mmCIF file of C-alpha atoms in Angstrom:
data_model
loop_
_atom_site.group_PDB
_atom_site.id
_atom_site.type_symbol
_atom_site.label_atom_id
_atom_site.label_comp_id
_atom_site.label_asym_id
_atom_site.label_seq_id
_atom_site.Cartn_x
_atom_site.Cartn_y
_atom_site.Cartn_z
ATOM 1 C CA MET A 1 79.098 57.876 11.062
ATOM 2 C CA MET A 2 76.931 57.122 8.963
ATOM 3 C CA GLU A 3 74.123 60.732 9.646
ATOM 4 C CA GLN A 4 70.915 59.899 9.060
ATOM 5 C CA ARG A 5 68.459 63.677 9.164
ATOM 6 C CA ILE A 6 64.835 62.589 10.396
ATOM 7 C CA THR A 7 62.123 65.680 9.772
ATOM 8 C CA SER A 8 58.097 63.883 10.067
ATOM 9 C CA ARG A 9 56.968 62.223 13.377
ATOM 10 C CA LYS A 10 55.392 59.016 11.277
ATOM 11 C CA ASN A 11 59.037 58.018 10.334
ATOM 12 C CA SER A 12 59.654 54.309 10.712
ATOM 13 C CA GLN A 13 62.071 53.858 11.826
ATOM 14 C CA ILE A 14 60.755 57.221 14.903
ATOM 15 C CA GLN A 15 57.007 55.034 15.549
ATOM 16 C CA MET A 16 59.811 51.747 16.327
ATOM 17 C CA ILE A 17 62.100 53.539 19.158
ATOM 18 C CA ARG A 18 58.751 54.991 20.677
ATOM 19 C CA LYS A 19 57.065 51.746 20.640
ATOM 20 C CA LEU A 20 60.694 50.290 21.987
ATOM 21 C CA LEU A 21 59.575 53.151 25.198
ATOM 22 C CA SER A 22 56.183 52.122 25.707
ATOM 23 C CA SER A 23 55.878 48.980 25.370
ATOM 24 C CA ARG A 24 57.508 45.739 26.764
ATOM 25 C CA LYS A 25 56.376 42.721 24.965
ATOM 26 C CA TYR A 26 57.669 44.685 21.926
ATOM 27 C CA ARG A 27 60.831 45.811 23.604
ATOM 28 C CA GLU A 28 61.614 41.507 24.323
ATOM 29 C CA GLU A 29 60.023 40.693 20.269
ATOM 30 C CA MET A 30 63.216 43.301 19.459
ATOM 31 C CA GLY A 31 66.289 42.341 22.280
ATOM 32 C CA LEU A 32 66.335 46.559 21.464
ATOM 33 C CA PHE A 33 65.575 49.016 24.781
ATOM 34 C CA VAL A 34 65.360 52.982 24.923
ATOM 35 C CA GLY A 35 68.066 55.137 27.186
ATOM 36 C CA ASP A 36 67.248 59.043 27.334
ATOM 37 C CA GLY A 37 69.741 61.942 27.644
ATOM 38 C CA THR A 38 72.908 62.505 26.980
ATOM 39 C CA LYS A 39 75.110 61.714 30.912
ATOM 40 C CA LEU A 40 72.634 58.112 30.418
ATOM 41 C CA LEU A 41 74.852 58.336 26.581
ATOM 42 C CA GLN A 42 77.996 58.275 27.872
ATOM 43 C CA GLU A 43 77.930 55.928 30.244
ATOM 44 C CA ALA A 44 76.339 53.347 27.793
ATOM 45 C CA VAL A 45 78.948 53.655 24.387
ATOM 46 C CA ARG A 46 81.200 53.795 27.912
ATOM 47 C CA HIS A 47 80.037 50.598 29.427
ATOM 48 C CA CYS A 48 76.953 49.199 26.322
ATOM 49 C CA ALA A 49 78.893 46.678 23.954
ATOM 50 C CA GLY A 50 75.054 46.543 22.025
ATOM 51 C CA LEU A 51 74.489 50.753 21.017
ATOM 52 C CA GLU A 52 73.310 50.731 18.668
ATOM 53 C CA THR A 53 71.773 54.442 17.203
ATOM 54 C CA VAL A 54 72.126 57.733 18.216
ATOM 55 C CA VAL A 55 69.183 59.880 17.792
ATOM 56 C CA LEU A 56 70.173 63.585 18.372
ATOM 57 C CA SER A 57 68.262 66.480 18.685
ATOM 58 C CA ASP A 58 69.654 69.643 16.397
ATOM 59 C CA GLY A 59 72.179 71.589 17.954
ATOM 60 C CA VAL A 60 72.910 68.991 21.548
ATOM 61 C CA GLN A 61 76.783 67.085 20.677
ATOM 62 C CA ALA A 62 78.055 64.045 22.499
ATOM 63 C CA ASP A 63 80.480 61.698 21.950
ATOM 64 C CA PHE A 64 80.045 58.230 20.472
ATOM 65 C CA PRO A 65 81.795 56.139 18.201
ATOM 66 C CA ASP A 66 81.397 56.126 14.181
ATOM 67 C CA SER A 67 80.529 52.923 14.031
ATOM 68 C CA ILE A 68 77.288 54.459 16.033
ATOM 69 C CA ASN A 69 73.637 55.419 13.690
ATOM 70 C CA LEU A 70 73.119 59.150 13.222
ATOM 71 C CA ILE A 71 70.166 60.861 14.010
ATOM 72 C CA ARG A 72 69.587 63.633 13.743
ATOM 73 C CA VAL A 73 65.869 65.271 14.358
ATOM 74 C CA PRO A 74 64.341 68.250 15.426
ATOM 75 C CA ALA A 75 63.789 69.345 18.707
ATOM 76 C CA ASP A 76 59.625 69.287 18.291
ATOM 77 C CA VAL A 77 60.379 65.099 16.670
ATOM 78 C CA MET A 78 62.369 64.315 20.174
ATOM 79 C CA GLU A 79 59.488 66.432 21.984
ATOM 80 C CA SER A 80 57.006 64.125 20.229
ATOM 81 C CA ILE A 81 58.985 60.260 21.744
ATOM 82 C CA SER A 82 60.847 61.238 24.538
ATOM 83 C CA PRO A 83 59.583 60.277 27.553
ATOM 84 C CA MET A 84 61.324 63.242 29.863
ATOM 85 C CA ALA A 85 59.081 65.494 30.197
ATOM 86 C CA SER A 86 61.865 68.582 29.085
ATOM 87 C CA PRO A 87 64.160 66.509 26.694
ATOM 88 C CA GLN A 88 67.466 66.634 27.294
ATOM 89 C CA GLY A 89 68.012 66.337 23.319
ATOM 90 C CA ALA A 90 69.072 62.524 23.602
ATOM 91 C CA LEU A 91 67.857 58.573 23.049
ATOM 92 C CA PHE A 92 69.938 55.614 21.883
ATOM 93 C CA VAL A 93 68.629 52.157 20.907
ATOM 94 C CA CYS A 94 71.536 49.307 22.922
ATOM 95 C CA LYS A 95 71.019 45.529 21.972
ATOM 96 C CA MET A 96 69.278 43.306 25.134
ATOM 97 C CA PRO A 97 72.617 41.953 26.794
ATOM 98 C CA PRO A 98 71.812 37.588 26.634
ATOM 99 C CA SER A 99 70.388 36.847 30.947
ATOM 100 C CA PRO A 100 72.580 35.396 31.757
ATOM 101 C CA ALA A 101 72.396 31.704 33.308
ATOM 102 C CA PHE A 102 71.331 31.978 37.138
ATOM 103 C CA VAL A 103 73.939 30.605 39.329
ATOM 104 C CA PRO A 104 73.609 30.562 43.007
ATOM 105 C CA VAL A 105 75.947 32.688 45.995
ATOM 106 C CA GLY A 106 76.433 33.365 49.096
ATOM 107 C CA GLY A 107 76.064 37.467 49.316
ATOM 108 C CA MET A 108 73.011 38.139 46.607
ATOM 109 C CA LEU A 109 69.932 40.260 46.862
ATOM 110 C CA LEU A 110 66.229 37.590 45.010
ATOM 111 C CA LEU A 111 63.919 40.612 44.326
ATOM 112 C CA ASP A 112 60.253 39.235 44.052
ATOM 113 C CA GLY A 113 57.885 41.404 42.288
ATOM 114 C CA ILE A 114 59.284 44.809 42.438
ATOM 115 C CA GLN A 115 57.314 46.827 40.467
ATOM 116 C CA ASP A 116 58.015 50.077 40.423
ATOM 117 C CA PRO A 117 60.474 50.816 38.313
ATOM 118 C CA GLY A 118 62.402 53.310 39.995
ATOM 119 C CA ASN A 119 62.414 51.500 42.657
ATOM 120 C CA LEU A 120 64.017 48.124 40.556
ATOM 121 C CA GLY A 121 66.273 50.911 38.907
ATOM 122 C CA THR A 122 67.282 52.694 42.412
ATOM 123 C CA ILE A 123 68.265 48.966 44.095
ATOM 124 C CA LEU A 124 70.154 47.694 41.021
ATOM 125 C CA ARG A 125 72.241 51.180 40.960
ATOM 126 C CA THR A 126 72.842 50.497 44.922
ATOM 127 C CA ALA A 127 74.030 46.874 44.257
ATOM 128 C CA ASP A 128 76.753 48.552 41.122
ATOM 129 C CA ALA A 129 78.016 50.071 43.979
ATOM 130 C CA LEU A 130 78.241 47.998 46.476
ATOM 131 C CA ASP A 131 79.525 44.649 44.054
ATOM 132 C CA VAL A 132 76.378 42.864 44.829
ATOM 133 C CA PRO A 133 74.900 39.937 43.365
ATOM 134 C CA VAL A 134 70.883 40.893 42.478
ATOM 135 C CA VAL A 135 68.329 38.433 40.384
ATOM 136 C CA LEU A 136 65.098 39.193 38.582
ATOM 137 C CA MET A 137 62.876 36.420 39.666
ATOM 138 C CA GLU A 138 58.725 36.844 38.511
ATOM 139 C CA GLY A 139 56.320 40.299 38.719
ATOM 140 C CA CYS A 140 59.768 42.271 38.775
ATOM 141 C CA ALA A 141 59.418 45.414 36.816
ATOM 142 C CA ASP A 142 61.210 45.248 33.136
ATOM 143 C CA PRO A 143 64.981 46.346 33.948
ATOM 144 C CA TYR A 144 64.454 47.415 30.261
ATOM 145 C CA SER A 145 62.336 50.332 30.816
ATOM 146 C CA HIS A 146 63.260 53.548 30.061
ATOM 147 C CA LYS A 147 62.361 54.605 34.146
ATOM 148 C CA VAL A 148 64.411 51.502 35.101
ATOM 149 C CA VAL A 149 68.088 51.980 32.772
ATOM 150 C CA ARG A 150 66.907 55.968 33.781
ATOM 151 C CA ALA A 151 66.642 55.223 37.838
ATOM 152 C CA SER A 152 70.200 52.995 37.750
ATOM 153 C CA MET A 153 72.357 55.116 36.702
ATOM 154 C CA GLY A 154 73.777 53.086 33.623
ATOM 155 C CA ALA A 155 74.307 49.986 36.030
ATOM 156 C CA VAL A 156 72.586 47.610 33.924
ATOM 157 C CA PHE A 157 75.056 48.627 31.271
ATOM 158 C CA ARG A 158 78.197 47.771 33.429
ATOM 159 C CA ARG A 159 76.528 44.975 35.411
ATOM 160 C CA ASP A 160 74.680 41.762 33.354
ATOM 161 C CA THR A 161 71.541 42.004 34.725
ATOM 162 C CA VAL A 162 70.315 37.343 35.948
ATOM 163 C CA GLN A 163 66.415 36.960 35.879
ATOM 164 C CA ALA A 164 65.231 33.812 37.223
ATOM 165 C CA GLY A 165 62.053 31.935 38.224
ATOM 166 C CA TRP A 166 61.441 30.831 41.691
ATOM 167 C CA LYS A 167 61.632 27.152 40.972
ATOM 168 C CA GLU A 168 64.761 27.844 40.058
ATOM 169 C CA VAL A 169 66.225 29.472 42.275
ATOM 170 C CA TYR A 170 64.966 27.637 45.604
ATOM 171 C CA ALA A 171 66.268 24.232 43.696
ATOM 172 C CA ALA A 172 70.173 25.969 42.949
ATOM 173 C CA CYS A 173 70.237 27.207 46.488
ATOM 174 C CA GLN A 174 69.268 23.458 47.632
ATOM 175 C CA LYS A 175 71.394 22.093 45.456
ATOM 176 C CA ARG A 176 73.907 24.108 47.110
ATOM 177 C CA GLY A 177 74.234 24.388 50.086
ATOM 178 C CA ILE A 178 73.272 28.411 49.911
ATOM 179 C CA PRO A 179 70.443 29.514 52.711
ATOM 180 C CA ILE A 180 68.381 31.726 51.336
ATOM 181 C CA GLY A 181 66.422 34.361 54.534
ATOM 182 C CA VAL A 182 63.585 36.627 53.343
ATOM 183 C CA THR A 183 62.930 40.160 54.683
ATOM 184 C CA ALA A 184 59.760 39.768 57.194
ATOM 185 C CA LEU A 185 57.318 41.822 59.759
ATOM 186 C CA SER A 186 56.766 39.077 61.897
ATOM 187 C CA ASP A 187 57.659 37.407 65.346
ATOM 188 C CA ARG A 188 59.665 35.395 64.150
ATOM 189 C CA ALA A 189 61.621 37.257 61.949
ATOM 190 C CA GLU A 190 65.680 38.256 63.736
ATOM 191 C CA ASP A 191 67.207 41.321 63.276
ATOM 192 C CA LEU A 192 69.624 40.838 60.380
ATOM 193 C CA ARG A 193 71.657 42.638 62.399
ATOM 194 C CA ARG A 194 72.904 39.237 64.053
ATOM 195 C CA ALA A 195 72.507 36.976 61.024
ATOM 196 C CA PRO A 196 75.197 35.941 59.067
ATOM 197 C CA LEU A 197 73.798 37.468 55.466
ATOM 198 C CA HIS A 198 77.326 37.952 53.105
ATOM 199 C CA THR A 199 76.242 33.367 52.712
ATOM 200 C CA MET A 200 73.150 33.520 53.038
ATOM 201 C CA ALA A 201 70.791 34.556 49.955
ATOM 202 C CA VAL A 202 68.524 37.264 50.912
ATOM 203 C CA VAL A 203 65.550 38.174 49.171
ATOM 204 C CA ILE A 204 63.165 42.131 49.284
ATOM 205 C CA GLY A 205 59.040 41.830 48.836
ATOM 206 C CA SER A 206 57.544 43.435 46.651
ATOM 207 C CA GLU A 207 56.331 47.381 48.010
ATOM 208 C CA GLY A 208 52.701 46.600 48.371
ATOM 209 C CA GLN A 209 52.448 42.191 49.359
ATOM 210 C CA GLY A 210 56.262 41.925 50.210
ATOM 211 C CA VAL A 211 57.144 38.227 50.075
ATOM 212 C CA ARG A 212 55.385 36.393 47.733
ATOM 213 C CA PRO A 213 53.824 33.264 50.626
ATOM 214 C CA GLU A 214 55.481 30.380 48.997
ATOM 215 C CA ILE A 215 58.930 32.502 49.302
ATOM 216 C CA LEU A 216 58.128 32.159 53.341
ATOM 217 C CA ASP A 217 56.742 29.241 53.407
ATOM 218 C CA SER A 218 60.181 27.488 51.778
ATOM 219 C CA ALA A 219 62.706 30.368 53.307
ATOM 220 C CA ASP A 220 65.315 29.395 56.118
ATOM 221 C CA ARG A 221 65.271 32.267 57.215
ATOM 222 C CA GLU A 222 62.944 35.338 58.624
ATOM 223 C CA LEU A 223 64.766 38.398 58.759
ATOM 224 C CA ILE A 224 63.715 42.102 59.745
ATOM 225 C CA ILE A 225 65.484 45.011 59.863
ATOM 226 C CA PRO A 226 64.873 47.649 62.999
ATOM 227 C CA MET A 227 63.369 49.962 63.207
ATOM 228 C CA ASN A 228 60.524 52.567 65.677
ATOM 229 C CA SER A 229 57.750 50.468 66.125
ATOM 230 C CA HIS A 230 55.444 52.421 64.922
ATOM 231 C CA CYS A 231 56.938 51.860 61.877
ATOM 232 C CA GLU A 232 55.046 50.142 59.840
ATOM 233 C CA SER A 233 57.564 49.134 56.744
ATOM 234 C CA LEU A 234 59.650 51.192 54.719
ATOM 235 C CA ASN A 235 60.202 52.079 50.542
ATOM 236 C CA ALA A 236 61.686 48.669 49.224
ATOM 237 C CA ALA A 237 64.936 50.476 47.641
ATOM 238 C CA ILE A 238 66.340 51.716 50.795
ATOM 239 C CA ALA A 239 64.901 48.146 52.605
ATOM 240 C CA ALA A 240 67.650 46.498 49.704
ATOM 241 C CA ALA A 241 70.089 49.193 49.939
ATOM 242 C CA ILE A 242 69.814 48.534 54.287
ATOM 243 C CA VAL A 243 70.556 44.409 53.631
ATOM 244 C CA MET A 244 73.075 45.010 50.501
ATOM 245 C CA TRP A 245 74.978 46.840 53.674
ATOM 246 C CA GLN A 246 74.209 44.737 55.858
ATOM 247 C CA ILE A 247 75.874 41.843 53.458
ATOM 248 C CA LYS A 248 79.317 43.287 53.073
ATOM 249 C CA GLY A 249 79.563 44.303 56.349
ATOM 250 C CA SER A 250 78.068 40.352 58.078
ATOM 251 C CA GLY A 251 81.735 39.398 56.440
ATOM 252 C CA ASP A 252 83.826 41.467 58.777
#
């Protein structure tokens, strides 16, 4: 194992990690992303082939292969780069995996403009647990931001992160004969419990605006989650979890 000690906050590697944490553009340019925390580090060790570098505070121990670079830093340096209010003393840098091609299948979830990292990470975590394919379309948060990585509890290490534009998704679903359903609050929407979701690609819209009009206009069916009439909507991650649960049960 190659171990390096860094004590300066101005060190180039420390500056790089700080920039990776703060800039989506820089992450994409470098093809790298950062995770934080000892628990997530162990998930990365088990499931992330692109784990490159581990940064540990003095006194913090972690198990990982000898091929991984180790940087030791004092507590004040860790505090200067960690995105957590109370750092656990561990950061790690991984290569972004290549984005796989979009292949439409029945029983998949399409995310339209899910901007909140906590919501996106929770959706990816739930999809991993229920084994539901997910596609990120335009306007979604960066799946490799540290907030999404943390909220996903390592799901981004265990599953492919598929990203595709709506036009590509629509054309591919049309070609394969996979109907598209959208969650919507409208008089036309049908109870999703009566729809064969396992045969469909189901769209969850953004937290503030819902599903884009162009997607609504092109969809084969509009779906609604039944709820008390005095409730206007659900959190996007909760709505996605209900839809995914129904996807798994609709084919039984």
